[in-house]
Coordinates of C-alpha atoms and ligand atoms in Angstrom, one line a residue:
X1 CA 0.0 -0.1 0.0
X2 CA 1.1 3.5 -0.6
X3 CA 2.6 5.6 2.6
X4 CA -0.3 7.2 4.6
X5 CA 1.2 10.6 4.2
X6 CA 1.3 10.2 0.3
X7 CA -2.6 8.9 0.8
X8 CA -3.6 11.9 2.5
X9 CA -2.1 14.3 0.1
X10 CA -3.8 12.4 -2.7
X11 CA -7.0 12.7 -0.7
X12 CA -6.9 16.3 -0.1
X13 CA -5.6 17.0 -3.6
X14 CA -8.1 15.1 -5.9
X15 CA -11.7 14.5 -6.4
X16 CA -13.1 11.0 -6.4
X17 CA -16.0 9.2 -8.1
X18 CA -16.3 7.2 -5.0
X19 CA -15.5 7.8 -1.3
X20 CA -15.8 4.4 0.7
X21 CA -16.3 5.3 4.7
X22 CA -14.8 2.3 6.7
X23 CA -11.7 -0.1 6.1
X24 CA -13.3 -3.4 7.2
X25 CA -14.0 -6.4 4.9
X26 CA -17.1 -4.7 3.5
X27 CA -15.3 -1.3 2.7
X28 CA -12.3 -3.1 1.2
X29 CA -14.5 -5.1 -1.3
X30 CA -16.2 -1.8 -2.2
X31 CA -13.1 0.0 -3.1
X32 CA -11.8 -3.0 -4.9
X33 CA -15.1 -3.6 -7.0
X34 CA -15.6 0.1 -8.0
X35 CA -11.8 0.7 -8.6
X36 CA -11.8 -2.6 -10.8
X37 CA -14.7 -1.6 -12.9
X38 CA -12.6 2.1 -13.8
X39 CA -14.0 4.5 -10.8
X40 CA -11.4 6.4 -9.1
X41 CA -11.8 5.5 -5.3
X42 CA -10.7 6.7 -1.9
X43 CA -11.0 4.8 1.0
X44 CA -11.2 6.3 4.7
X45 CA -10.5 4.3 7.8
X46 CA -11.1 6.0 11.1
X47 CA -8.9 3.6 13.1
X48 CA -6.7 1.0 11.8
X49 CA -7.7 -1.5 8.9
X50 CA -9.9 -4.2 10.0
X51 CA -9.8 -2.8 13.4
X52 CA -13.7 -3.1 13.8
X53 CA -15.5 -6.5 13.4
X54 CA -13.5 -7.8 10.8
X55 CA -10.6 -8.3 12.8
X56 CA -12.9 -10.3 15.4
X57 CA -14.6 -13.2 13.5
X58 CA -14.5 -16.9 13.8
X59 CA -12.2 -16.7 10.8
X60 CA -14.3 -18.8 8.8
X61 CA -15.1 -18.7 5.1
X62 CA -18.1 -20.9 5.5
X63 CA -21.9 -21.5 4.4
X64 CA -22.7 -21.3 8.0
X65 CA -24.4 -24.7 9.1
X66 CA -26.3 -22.9 11.9
X67 CA -28.1 -20.6 9.4
X68 CA -29.6 -23.7 7.9
X69 CA -31.7 -24.1 11.3
X70 CA -33.1 -20.6 10.7
X71 CA -34.2 -22.0 6.9
X72 CA -31.8 -18.7 5.9
X73 CA -31.3 -21.2 2.6
X74 CA -30.5 -18.3 0.4
X75 CA -27.6 -17.1 2.5
X76 CA -26.1 -20.2 3.1
X77 CA -25.9 -21.1 -0.6
X78 CA -24.7 -17.8 -1.5
X79 CA -22.0 -18.0 1.2
X80 CA -21.2 -21.6 0.2
X81 CA -20.5 -20.4 -3.5
X82 CA -18.3 -17.6 -2.5
X83 CA -16.4 -20.0 -0.4
X84 CA -15.5 -21.9 -3.2
X85 CA -14.7 -18.9 -5.2
X86 CA -12.2 -17.6 -2.2
X87 CA -10.4 -20.7 -2.2
X88 CA -9.6 -20.4 -5.9
X89 CA -8.9 -16.6 -5.7
X90 CA -6.6 -16.6 -2.4
X91 CA -5.5 -20.2 -1.9
X92 CA -2.6 -19.2 0.4
X93 CA -5.2 -17.3 2.7
X94 CA -8.3 -19.3 2.5
X95 CA -7.8 -23.0 2.8
X96 CA -10.1 -26.0 3.7
X97 CA -10.5 -27.2 7.2
X98 CA -11.8 -30.4 8.1
X99 CA -14.6 -30.2 11.0
X100 CA -15.7 -33.1 12.9
X101 CA -19.3 -33.6 15.1
X102 CA -17.9 -36.7 17.1
X103 CA -20.2 -39.2 19.0
X104 CA -19.6 -41.0 22.0
X105 CA -20.4 -44.2 23.6
X106 CA -21.5 -46.3 20.9
X107 CA -23.9 -43.7 19.6
X108 CA -24.6 -42.8 16.0
X109 CA -24.1 -39.6 15.1
X110 CA -26.9 -37.1 15.4
X111 CA -29.3 -37.8 12.4
X112 CA -30.7 -34.4 12.2
X113 CA -27.4 -33.2 11.6
X114 CA -27.1 -35.9 8.7
X115 CA -29.8 -34.3 7.3
X116 CA -28.3 -30.7 7.5
X117 CA -24.8 -31.6 6.2
X118 CA -26.5 -33.5 3.1
X119 CA -28.4 -30.2 2.2
X120 CA -24.9 -28.3 3.0
X121 CA -23.3 -31.0 0.3
X122 CA -26.0 -30.2 -2.5
X123 CA -26.0 -26.6 -1.9
X124 CA -22.3 -26.2 -2.1
X125 CA -22.0 -27.4 -5.6
X126 CA -21.7 -25.0 -8.4
X127 CA -22.6 -26.3 -11.5
X128 CA -21.6 -23.6 -13.7
X129 CA -18.1 -23.7 -12.2
X130 CA -18.0 -27.4 -12.7
X131 CA -18.9 -27.2 -16.3
X132 CA -16.6 -24.2 -17.0
X133 CA -13.7 -25.6 -15.1
X134 CA -13.9 -29.3 -15.7
X135 CA -10.4 -31.1 -16.1
X136 CA -9.0 -28.1 -13.7
X137 CA -7.2 -30.5 -10.8
X138 CA -6.3 -27.5 -9.1
X139 CA -9.4 -25.9 -7.9
X140 CA -10.9 -27.5 -4.7
X141 CA -14.5 -28.6 -4.2
X142 CA -15.5 -29.9 -0.9
X143 CA -15.9 -33.7 -0.5
X144 CA -19.3 -34.9 0.5
X145 CA -19.8 -35.2 4.4
X146 CA -19.0 -39.0 5.7
X147 CA -19.4 -40.8 8.8
X148 CA -15.8 -41.8 10.2
X149 CA -14.8 -44.2 13.0
X150 CA -13.7 -43.4 16.4
X151 CA -9.8 -43.7 15.5
X152 CA -10.2 -41.1 12.7
X153 CA -11.9 -38.9 15.0
X154 CA -8.9 -38.9 17.5
X155 CA -6.5 -38.3 14.7
X156 CA -8.3 -35.0 13.8
X157 CA -9.4 -34.3 17.6
X158 CA -6.5 -35.4 19.6
X159 CA -7.9 -33.7 22.4
X160 CA -10.6 -35.9 22.6
X161 CA -8.1 -38.7 24.1
X162 CA -9.8 -39.1 27.3
X163 CA -13.3 -39.4 26.0
X164 CA -12.9 -42.1 23.4
X165 CA -15.2 -40.9 20.5
X166 CA -16.9 -44.0 18.7
X167 CA -17.6 -42.3 15.7
X168 CA -18.5 -38.9 13.9
X169 CA -19.4 -36.9 11.0
X170 CA -16.7 -35.3 9.0
X171 CA -17.2 -32.3 6.7
X172 CA -15.4 -29.3 5.2
X173 CA -15.5 -25.5 5.5
X174 CA -12.7 -23.0 4.9
X175 CA -10.6 -20.8 7.3
X176 CA -8.3 -17.7 7.0
X177 CA -7.1 -14.9 8.5
X178 CA -9.6 -12.2 8.7
X179 CA -7.5 -9.1 8.8
X180 CA -5.1 -10.2 6.2
X181 CA -7.8 -10.9 3.9
X182 CA -8.9 -7.2 4.5
X183 CA -5.4 -6.1 3.8
X184 CA -4.8 -8.2 0.7
X185 CA -8.3 -6.9 -0.8
X186 CA -7.1 -3.5 -0.1
X187 CA -3.8 -4.0 -1.8
X188 CA -5.9 -5.1 -4.8
X189 CA -7.9 -2.2 -4.7
X190 CA -4.9 -0.1 -5.0
X191 CA -3.5 -2.0 -7.8
X192 CA -6.4 -0.5 -9.6
X193 CA -5.6 2.9 -8.4
X194 CA -7.7 3.2 -4.9
X195 CA -6.5 5.7 -2.3
X196 CA -6.6 4.3 1.2
X197 CA -5.8 5.9 4.6
X198 CA -5.9 4.8 8.2
X199 CA -6.3 6.8 10.9
X200 CA -8.8 8.9 8.7
X201 CA -12.3 9.6 10.0
X202 CA -15.1 10.9 8.1
X203 CA -16.6 13.4 10.5
X204 CA -19.7 14.4 8.4
X205 CA -21.0 14.2 4.9
X206 CA -20.5 17.6 2.7
X207 CA -24.2 18.3 0.8
X208 CA -24.5 20.5 -2.0
X209 CA -28.4 21.1 -2.9
X210 CA -29.3 18.2 -0.8
X211 CA -26.8 15.7 -2.5
X212 CA -23.9 14.2 -0.7
X213 CA -20.6 15.4 -2.4
X214 CA -18.1 14.4 -0.1
X215 CA -17.0 14.0 3.4
X216 CA -15.1 16.1 5.9
X217 CA -12.1 14.1 7.0
X218 CA -10.1 14.3 10.4
X219 CA -6.7 13.2 10.5
X220 CA -6.5 11.3 13.6
X221 CA -2.7 11.9 13.8
X222 CA -2.0 15.4 13.2
X223 CA -5.7 16.7 14.3
X224 CA -6.2 18.4 10.7
X225 CA -9.4 18.4 8.9
X226 CA -9.9 18.7 5.4
X227 CA -12.6 17.9 2.9
X228 CA -12.5 14.9 0.2
X229 CA -14.5 15.5 -2.6
X230 CA -16.4 12.8 -4.4
X231 CA -19.7 12.1 -6.6
X232 CA -20.5 9.3 -4.5
X233 CA -20.5 8.2 -1.0
X234 CA -20.5 4.7 0.4
X235 CA -21.0 4.3 4.0
X236 CA -19.6 0.7 5.0
X237 CA -18.9 1.5 8.7
X238 CA -20.3 -2.0 10.2
X239 CA -21.7 -1.5 13.7
X240 CA -21.2 2.4 13.1
X241 CA -23.5 2.5 10.2
X242 CA -26.2 4.5 11.8
X243 CA -23.7 7.0 13.1
X244 CA -22.2 8.7 10.0
X245 CA -25.2 11.0 9.7
X246 CA -28.5 11.4 11.3
X247 CA -30.5 10.8 8.4
X248 CA -33.4 8.9 9.3
X249 CA -33.2 6.5 6.5
X250 CA -30.3 4.8 7.9
X251 CA -30.5 1.2 9.0
X252 CA -30.7 0.8 12.9
X253 CA -27.9 -1.6 14.1
X254 CA -28.6 -4.0 16.7
X255 CA -25.0 -5.0 18.0
X256 CA -24.3 -8.7 19.2
X257 CA -20.8 -9.6 20.8
X258 CA -19.4 -12.4 20.1
X259 CA -16.3 -13.8 22.5
X260 CA -13.7 -16.2 21.4
X261 CA -10.8 -17.6 23.6
X262 CA -7.5 -18.9 22.5
X263 CA -5.7 -22.1 23.7
X264 CA -2.0 -23.1 23.5
X265 CA -2.0 -26.2 21.0
X266 CA -0.2 -28.5 23.3
X267 CA -3.2 -28.0 26.0
X268 CA -5.9 -28.7 23.5
X269 CA -4.3 -30.4 20.3
X270 CA -6.8 -30.3 17.2
X271 CA -5.9 -31.0 13.6
X272 CA -9.3 -30.3 12.4
X273 CA -12.2 -28.3 14.0
X274 CA -15.0 -29.4 16.5
X275 CA -18.5 -28.8 16.9
X276 CA -19.6 -28.9 20.3
X277 CA -22.7 -28.5 22.6
X278 CA -22.8 -25.6 24.6
X279 CA -26.1 -26.0 26.1
X280 CA -29.7 -24.8 24.9
X281 CA -29.6 -26.7 21.8
X282 CA -26.2 -24.0 20.9
X283 CA -23.1 -25.1 19.5
X284 CA -19.6 -23.5 19.5
X285 CA -16.3 -24.1 17.5
X286 CA -12.9 -25.5 18.7
X287 CA -10.8 -24.7 15.7
X288 CA -6.6 -25.3 14.9
X289 CA -5.9 -21.5 13.9
X290 CA -2.2 -20.5 13.4
X291 CA -0.6 -23.2 15.6
X292 CA -3.2 -22.4 18.5
X293 CA -6.8 -23.4 19.4
X294 CA -9.5 -21.1 19.1
X295 CA -13.0 -21.3 20.6
X296 CA -15.8 -19.5 20.2
X297 CA -18.5 -17.9 19.7
X298 CA -21.0 -16.6 22.2
X299 CA -24.0 -14.4 20.3
X300 CA -25.6 -11.9 22.9
X301 CA -27.4 -8.4 22.5
X302 CA -24.4 -5.8 23.3
X303 CA -25.0 -2.1 24.5
X304 CA -21.6 -1.2 25.7
X305 CA -18.9 0.9 23.6
X306 CA -18.1 -0.2 20.3
X307 CA -14.8 1.3 20.0
X308 CA -13.2 -1.4 22.3
X309 CA -15.3 -4.4 23.0
X310 CA -14.1 -6.8 25.6
X311 CA -14.8 -10.5 26.2
X312 CA -17.0 -10.5 29.4
X313 CA -16.1 -12.8 32.0
X314 CA -19.6 -14.9 32.1
X315 CA -18.9 -15.3 28.1
X316 CA -15.4 -16.6 28.9
X317 CA -16.6 -19.3 31.7
X318 CA -19.4 -20.0 28.9
X319 CA -17.0 -21.2 26.7
X320 CA -14.5 -22.9 29.1
X321 CA -17.3 -24.8 30.8
X322 CA -18.5 -25.9 27.1
X323 CA -14.9 -27.0 26.4
X324 CA -14.2 -28.7 30.0
X325 CA -17.3 -30.8 29.7
X326 CA -16.6 -32.0 26.1
X327 CA -12.7 -32.3 26.1
X328 CA -12.7 -33.6 29.8
X329 CA -10.4 -30.8 30.8
X330 CA -10.3 -28.2 33.7
X331 CA -9.2 -25.2 32.1
X332 CA -9.6 -21.6 33.8
X333 CA -9.5 -18.2 32.6
X334 CA -5.6 -18.0 33.3
X335 CA -5.0 -20.8 31.1
X336 CA -5.9 -18.9 28.0
X337 CA -3.4 -17.7 25.4
X338 CA -5.9 -14.9 24.6
X339 CA -9.3 -13.9 24.0
X340 CA -11.0 -11.1 21.8
X341 CA -14.5 -10.1 21.5
X342 CA -16.4 -8.3 18.4
X343 CA -19.6 -7.2 17.5
X344 CA -22.0 -8.2 14.7
X345 CA -23.7 -5.5 12.6
X346 CA -27.0 -7.0 12.6
X347 CA -29.8 -4.8 11.5
X348 CA -32.6 -4.4 13.6
X349 CA -36.1 -5.3 12.1
X350 CA -37.7 -4.0 15.3
X351 CA -38.9 -7.4 16.3
X352 CA -37.5 -8.8 19.8
X353 CA -35.9 -11.9 18.3
X354 CA -32.8 -13.2 19.9
X355 CA -29.7 -11.9 17.9
X356 CA -28.7 -15.6 17.2
X357 CA -31.6 -15.8 15.1
X358 CA -31.4 -12.5 13.3
X359 CA -30.7 -13.0 9.6
X360 CA -26.9 -12.2 8.6
X361 CA -28.4 -11.3 5.1
X362 CA -26.6 -7.8 4.0
X363 CA -28.8 -4.9 2.9
X364 CA -28.2 -1.7 0.8
X365 CA -29.9 1.4 1.4
X366 CA -30.0 4.7 -0.2
X367 CA -30.5 8.0 1.5
X368 CA -32.1 11.1 -0.2
X369 CA -28.7 12.4 -0.2
X370 CA -27.6 9.8 -2.6
X371 CA -25.3 8.2 0.2
X372 CA -25.5 4.4 -0.1
X373 CA -25.3 2.2 3.0
X374 CA -24.2 -1.2 3.0
X375 CA -24.0 -3.4 6.2
X376 CA -25.1 -6.7 7.8
X377 CA -23.7 -9.6 5.9
X378 CA -20.7 -11.6 6.7
X379 CA -16.8 -12.0 6.3
X380 CA -17.5 -14.7 3.9
X381 CA -19.9 -12.7 1.5
X382 CA -18.0 -9.6 1.4
X383 CA -17.6 -9.7 -2.7
X384 CA -21.6 -10.2 -3.0
X385 CA -21.8 -6.9 -0.5
X386 CA -19.6 -5.0 -2.7
X387 CA -21.2 -6.3 -6.2
X388 CA -24.6 -5.0 -4.8
X389 CA -23.3 -1.7 -3.7
X390 CA -21.2 -1.0 -7.0
X391 CA -24.3 -2.4 -9.0
X392 CA -26.3 0.3 -7.7
X393 CA -23.6 2.9 -8.5
X394 CA -23.1 1.6 -12.2
X395 CA -27.0 1.9 -12.7
X396 CA -27.1 5.4 -11.4
X397 CA -24.6 6.3 -13.9
X398 CA -26.1 4.3 -16.8
X399 CA -22.6 2.9 -17.3
X400 CA -21.9 -0.8 -18.6
X401 CA -19.4 -2.0 -16.1
X402 CA -20.0 -5.2 -14.8
X403 CA -18.2 -6.5 -11.5
X404 CA -15.1 -8.3 -12.1
X405 CA -14.0 -9.5 -8.5
X406 CA -15.1 -12.8 -9.4
X407 CA -11.8 -13.1 -11.4
X408 CA -9.3 -11.0 -9.7
X409 CA -7.0 -13.3 -7.7
X410 CA -6.2 -11.8 -4.4
X411 CA -2.6 -11.7 -3.4
X412 CA -0.2 -13.7 -5.5
X413 CA -0.3 -17.2 -3.9
X414 CA 3.2 -19.4 -3.8
X415 CA 4.5 -22.5 -2.5
X416 CA 6.4 -22.0 0.7
X417 CA 9.1 -24.5 -0.5
X418 CA 9.9 -21.8 -3.4
X419 CA 11.0 -19.3 -0.6
X420 CA 14.8 -18.7 -0.5
X421 CA 16.2 -19.9 3.0
X422 CA 17.6 -17.1 5.1
X423 CA 19.9 -17.6 8.1
X424 CA 18.1 -17.6 11.8
X425 CA 14.8 -17.9 10.1
X426 CA 12.9 -20.7 11.7
X427 CA 11.7 -23.6 9.5
X428 CA 7.9 -23.1 10.4
X429 CA 8.2 -19.3 9.5
X430 CA 8.4 -20.2 5.6
X431 CA 4.8 -21.6 5.4
X432 CA 3.4 -18.9 7.8
X433 CA 5.0 -16.2 5.5
X434 CA 3.8 -17.8 2.3
X435 CA 0.5 -17.9 4.0
X436 CA 0.2 -14.5 5.1
X437 CA 1.7 -12.7 2.1
X438 CA 1.9 -14.8 -1.0
X439 CA 4.6 -13.8 -3.1
X440 CA 5.3 -10.9 -1.0
X441 CA 6.9 -13.1 1.7
X442 CA 10.2 -12.8 -0.5
X443 CA 10.4 -9.2 0.7
X444 CA 9.9 -10.1 4.1
X445 CA 13.1 -12.6 3.7
X446 CA 15.0 -10.1 1.7
X447 CA 14.9 -7.7 4.6
X448 CA 15.6 -10.4 7.0
X449 CA 18.7 -11.4 5.0
X450 CA 19.9 -7.8 4.8
X451 CA 19.3 -7.0 8.5
X452 CA 20.1 -10.3 10.4
X453 CA 18.3 -9.0 13.8
X454 CA 15.4 -8.9 11.8
X455 CA 15.3 -12.6 11.2
X456 CA 14.3 -13.5 14.8
X457 CA 10.9 -14.3 15.5
X458 CA 9.1 -11.8 17.5
X459 CA 7.8 -14.2 20.1
X460 CA 10.3 -17.2 20.6
X461 CA 8.5 -20.4 19.3
X462 CA 5.9 -18.7 16.8
X463 CA 6.9 -17.8 13.3
X464 CA 6.3 -14.2 13.0
X465 CA 9.6 -12.3 12.3
X466 CA 10.6 -8.9 13.3
X467 CA 11.2 -8.0 9.6
X468 CA 7.4 -8.2 9.4
X469 CA 7.1 -5.0 11.9
X470 CA 9.1 -3.0 9.7
X471 CA 7.4 -3.8 6.5
X472 CA 4.0 -3.7 8.1
X473 CA 5.3 0.3 8.7
X474 CA 6.7 0.8 5.3
X475 CA 3.9 -1.2 3.1
X476 CA 0.7 -1.4 5.3
X477 CA 0.5 1.9 7.1
X478 CA 1.0 0.1 10.7
X479 CA 1.5 3.1 13.1
X480 CA 1.5 1.6 16.6
X481 CA 2.4 -1.3 18.6
X482 CA -1.4 -2.3 18.8
X483 CA -1.4 -2.3 14.9
X484 CA 1.2 -5.0 14.9
X485 CA 0.2 -7.2 17.6
X486 CA -3.5 -7.1 16.9
X487 CA -3.7 -6.9 13.3
X488 CA -0.5 -7.3 11.0
X489 CA 0.3 -10.2 13.3
X490 CA -2.4 -11.7 15.4
X491 CA 0.3 -12.3 18.4
X492 CA -1.8 -10.4 20.8
X493 CA -4.6 -12.9 20.6
X494 CA -2.1 -16.0 20.2
X495 CA 0.5 -14.9 23.1
X496 CA -1.3 -12.1 25.0
X497 CA 0.7 -12.9 28.1
X498 CA 4.3 -12.9 26.4
X499 CA 4.2 -9.8 24.2
X500 CA 7.5 -8.5 23.9
X501 CA 6.1 -4.9 23.9
X502 CA 9.3 -3.1 24.3
X503 CA 11.1 -5.2 21.6
X504 CA 8.7 -4.3 18.7
X505 CA 8.3 -0.6 20.0
X506 CA 12.0 -0.5 19.6
X507 CA 11.7 -1.5 15.7
X508 CA 8.8 0.7 15.1
X509 CA 10.6 3.9 16.9
X510 CA 13.5 3.5 14.3
X511 CA 11.1 3.2 11.1
X512 CA 8.8 5.9 12.4
X513 CA 11.4 8.1 14.1
X514 CA 10.0 8.2 17.6
X515 CA 12.2 9.7 20.4
X516 CA 12.5 7.7 23.5
X517 CA 9.4 9.9 25.2
X518 CA 7.4 9.2 22.3
X519 CA 8.3 5.5 22.5
X520 CA 7.4 5.4 26.3
X521 CA 4.2 6.7 25.3
X522 CA 3.3 4.5 22.8
X523 CA 4.3 1.5 25.1
X524 CA 1.9 2.9 27.9
X525 CA -1.0 3.4 25.2
X526 CA -0.5 -0.2 24.0
X527 CA -1.1 -1.4 27.8
X528 CA -4.3 0.9 27.9
X529 CA -5.4 -0.8 24.4
X530 CA -4.6 -4.5 25.6
X531 CA -6.7 -3.9 28.9
X532 CA -9.5 -2.1 27.1
X533 CA -9.5 -5.0 24.7
X534 CA -9.5 -7.8 27.3
X535 CA -6.9 -10.2 25.4
X536 CA -5.8 -11.5 28.6
X537 CA -8.7 -12.7 30.6
X538 CA -8.5 -13.7 34.4
Ligands
LIG601 C1 -17.8 -12.9 17.0 C2 -18.0 -12.9 15.6 C3 -17.7 -13.8 14.8 C4 -18.0 -14.0 13.2 N1 -17.4 -14.9 12.5 C5 -17.7 -14.8 11.2 C6 -17.0 -16.1 10.5 O1 -16.4 -16.8 10.9 N2 -17.3 -15.8 9.0 C7 -17.8 -15.1 8.4 O2 -18.2 -14.9 7.3 N3 -18.4 -14.0 9.2 C8 -18.3 -14.0 10.6 N4 -18.6 -12.6 11.4 C9 -19.2 -11.6 10.7 C10 -18.0 -10.5 10.0 O3 -17.1 -10.4 11.1 C11 -18.9 -9.3 9.8 O4 -19.9 -9.2 8.9 C12 -17.7 -8.3 8.8 O5 -16.5 -8.6 9.5 C13 -18.3 -6.9 9.1 O6 -17.2 -6.4 8.3 P1 -17.6 -4.8 7.9 O7 -16.6 -4.3 7.0 O8 -19.0 -4.3 7.7 O9 -17.4 -4.0 9.4 P2 -16.3 -3.6 10.3 O10 -15.0 -4.7 10.1 O11 -16.6 -3.3 11.6 O12 -15.5 -2.3 9.6 C14 -16.3 -0.8 9.9 C15 -15.1 0.1 9.9 O13 -15.5 1.3 9.7 C16 -14.8 2.1 10.4 N5 -15.4 3.4 10.6 C17 -16.4 3.5 11.4 N6 -16.9 4.9 11.5 C18 -16.0 5.6 10.6 C19 -16.1 6.8 10.1 N7 -16.6 7.9 10.5 N8 -14.9 7.1 9.3 C20 -14.1 6.3 8.9 N9 -14.1 4.8 9.3 C21 -15.1 4.7 10.0 C22 -14.5 1.2 11.7 O14 -13.3 1.8 12.6 C23 -14.3 0.0 11.1 O15 -12.9 -0.5 10.8 C24 -18.5 -12.8 12.8 C25 -18.7 -11.8 13.4 C26 -18.7 -11.6 14.8 C27 -18.8 -10.3 15.5

């Protein structure tokens, strides 16, 4: 991505076809779709890219087996097709994950679940794609679900050792790193000319004769304000969508909090994911993710502040109770490697349904000023949301410019074995780098080779390298310790209790030219942020 200062200069000097407000998955998708259809695009993110809900998901690119229960068949079908497309467009970032629903004590796997999985299988088949890609052995298509033996269950879920499962269902969904998906899409949008800046808040709309023609921007670093002029405004601010203007045509958001906790792989070893009961007919996931085990999620109405959403101790206890019951373990909050929470941007329809039962369908709203608001939806369906939005712009402009995002590869996938070996870089870092950056992993390694001190892992035993901190500043507008730990790497979630804050601040200080006082302030700021985010439960 271009440097932030350069981006801000471009934002103040030019007039754009489209200003996208919000740098989560939805805004990133709209920026890519619009830019690749020939629009000039600006994207403004108030805090850091993906710092809202898009860094706080369950990391699944999935149809959502659960939504079948609500008969949300259209949504599930759409998401399943997107899942398959994402694996083709970003194979390094979105990969298939085996999931198991185990059965115990000689019981047969639950029949109702089998019916749901049958439907899931049928709905995930994309006949058009099968026809057009026949013979393309590279492209992933999910195997049908099947019943597996107790031994096979244990191979995928070694953590179940003490429970002796007797059989289980095996099926597939896909998994990603949500932040990296956002950053990759933003990178592609920039290739098509979009200008993106973080710490750039849209304060309000600028209107002329009742039509929106720009936004007032607040530069979160300098405190300066200026106008960004544009013919079209897209509000993609997720849970903040009803706050950008006071227009009564905006959707009312009903935030629902979801909490996740993370355990060390050694404590709860999983090769595939597990679906486990969590009381009152609900289920949760336990998933292998970036070398750890991720457990979630809860789903409860939320009324607290949106800028920092903490996992509540009730939610943490609820998740641990389900894990302990299912795996026969005795984890307490202080055993957790980390935790995080996020809020779903659910659209309130005014009815008093529980948040679990509210549809995840996306909605597009058009205000009298012409501003488009796109919200709801899921990480998985970002491309469809973007297309829906930009189709409307194209229609308004009477242009003939179909969406192309179904054929734009996201990042350049590579095989980790192709990467050059660099002295001191741990063996496990190569696969992690290839998975995170694709071809750009070469740049991380080139830097690590030039400056040997940057070849070291940030946290001993985990694959992320200090060289990534430098490149995050130079290439991805990282500006703070939190940006590095919570988003450019995910160490703030995976190793929340062992973060080498000073070490990372020191590398940042050199790149961002911080004096010792500034460095101290930034370290202190991260302590406050980590506390507000509740990443270290108990
Ligand atoms: C617990 C949980 C688990 C989930 N799991 C999954 C899953 O596994 N798979 C899946 O497909 N989906 C999942 N989802 C849903 C998915 O994460 C969200 O639908 C998606 O991330 C929403 O993205 P967004 O871009 O609309 O919102 P956000 O990511 O919140 O982005 C909005 C952005 O707008 C910015 N902003 C706000 N106001 C302004 C302003 N005035 N100026 C500039 N910027 C502004 C914010 O800072 C924010 O970064 C999950 C959601 C939750 C909460």
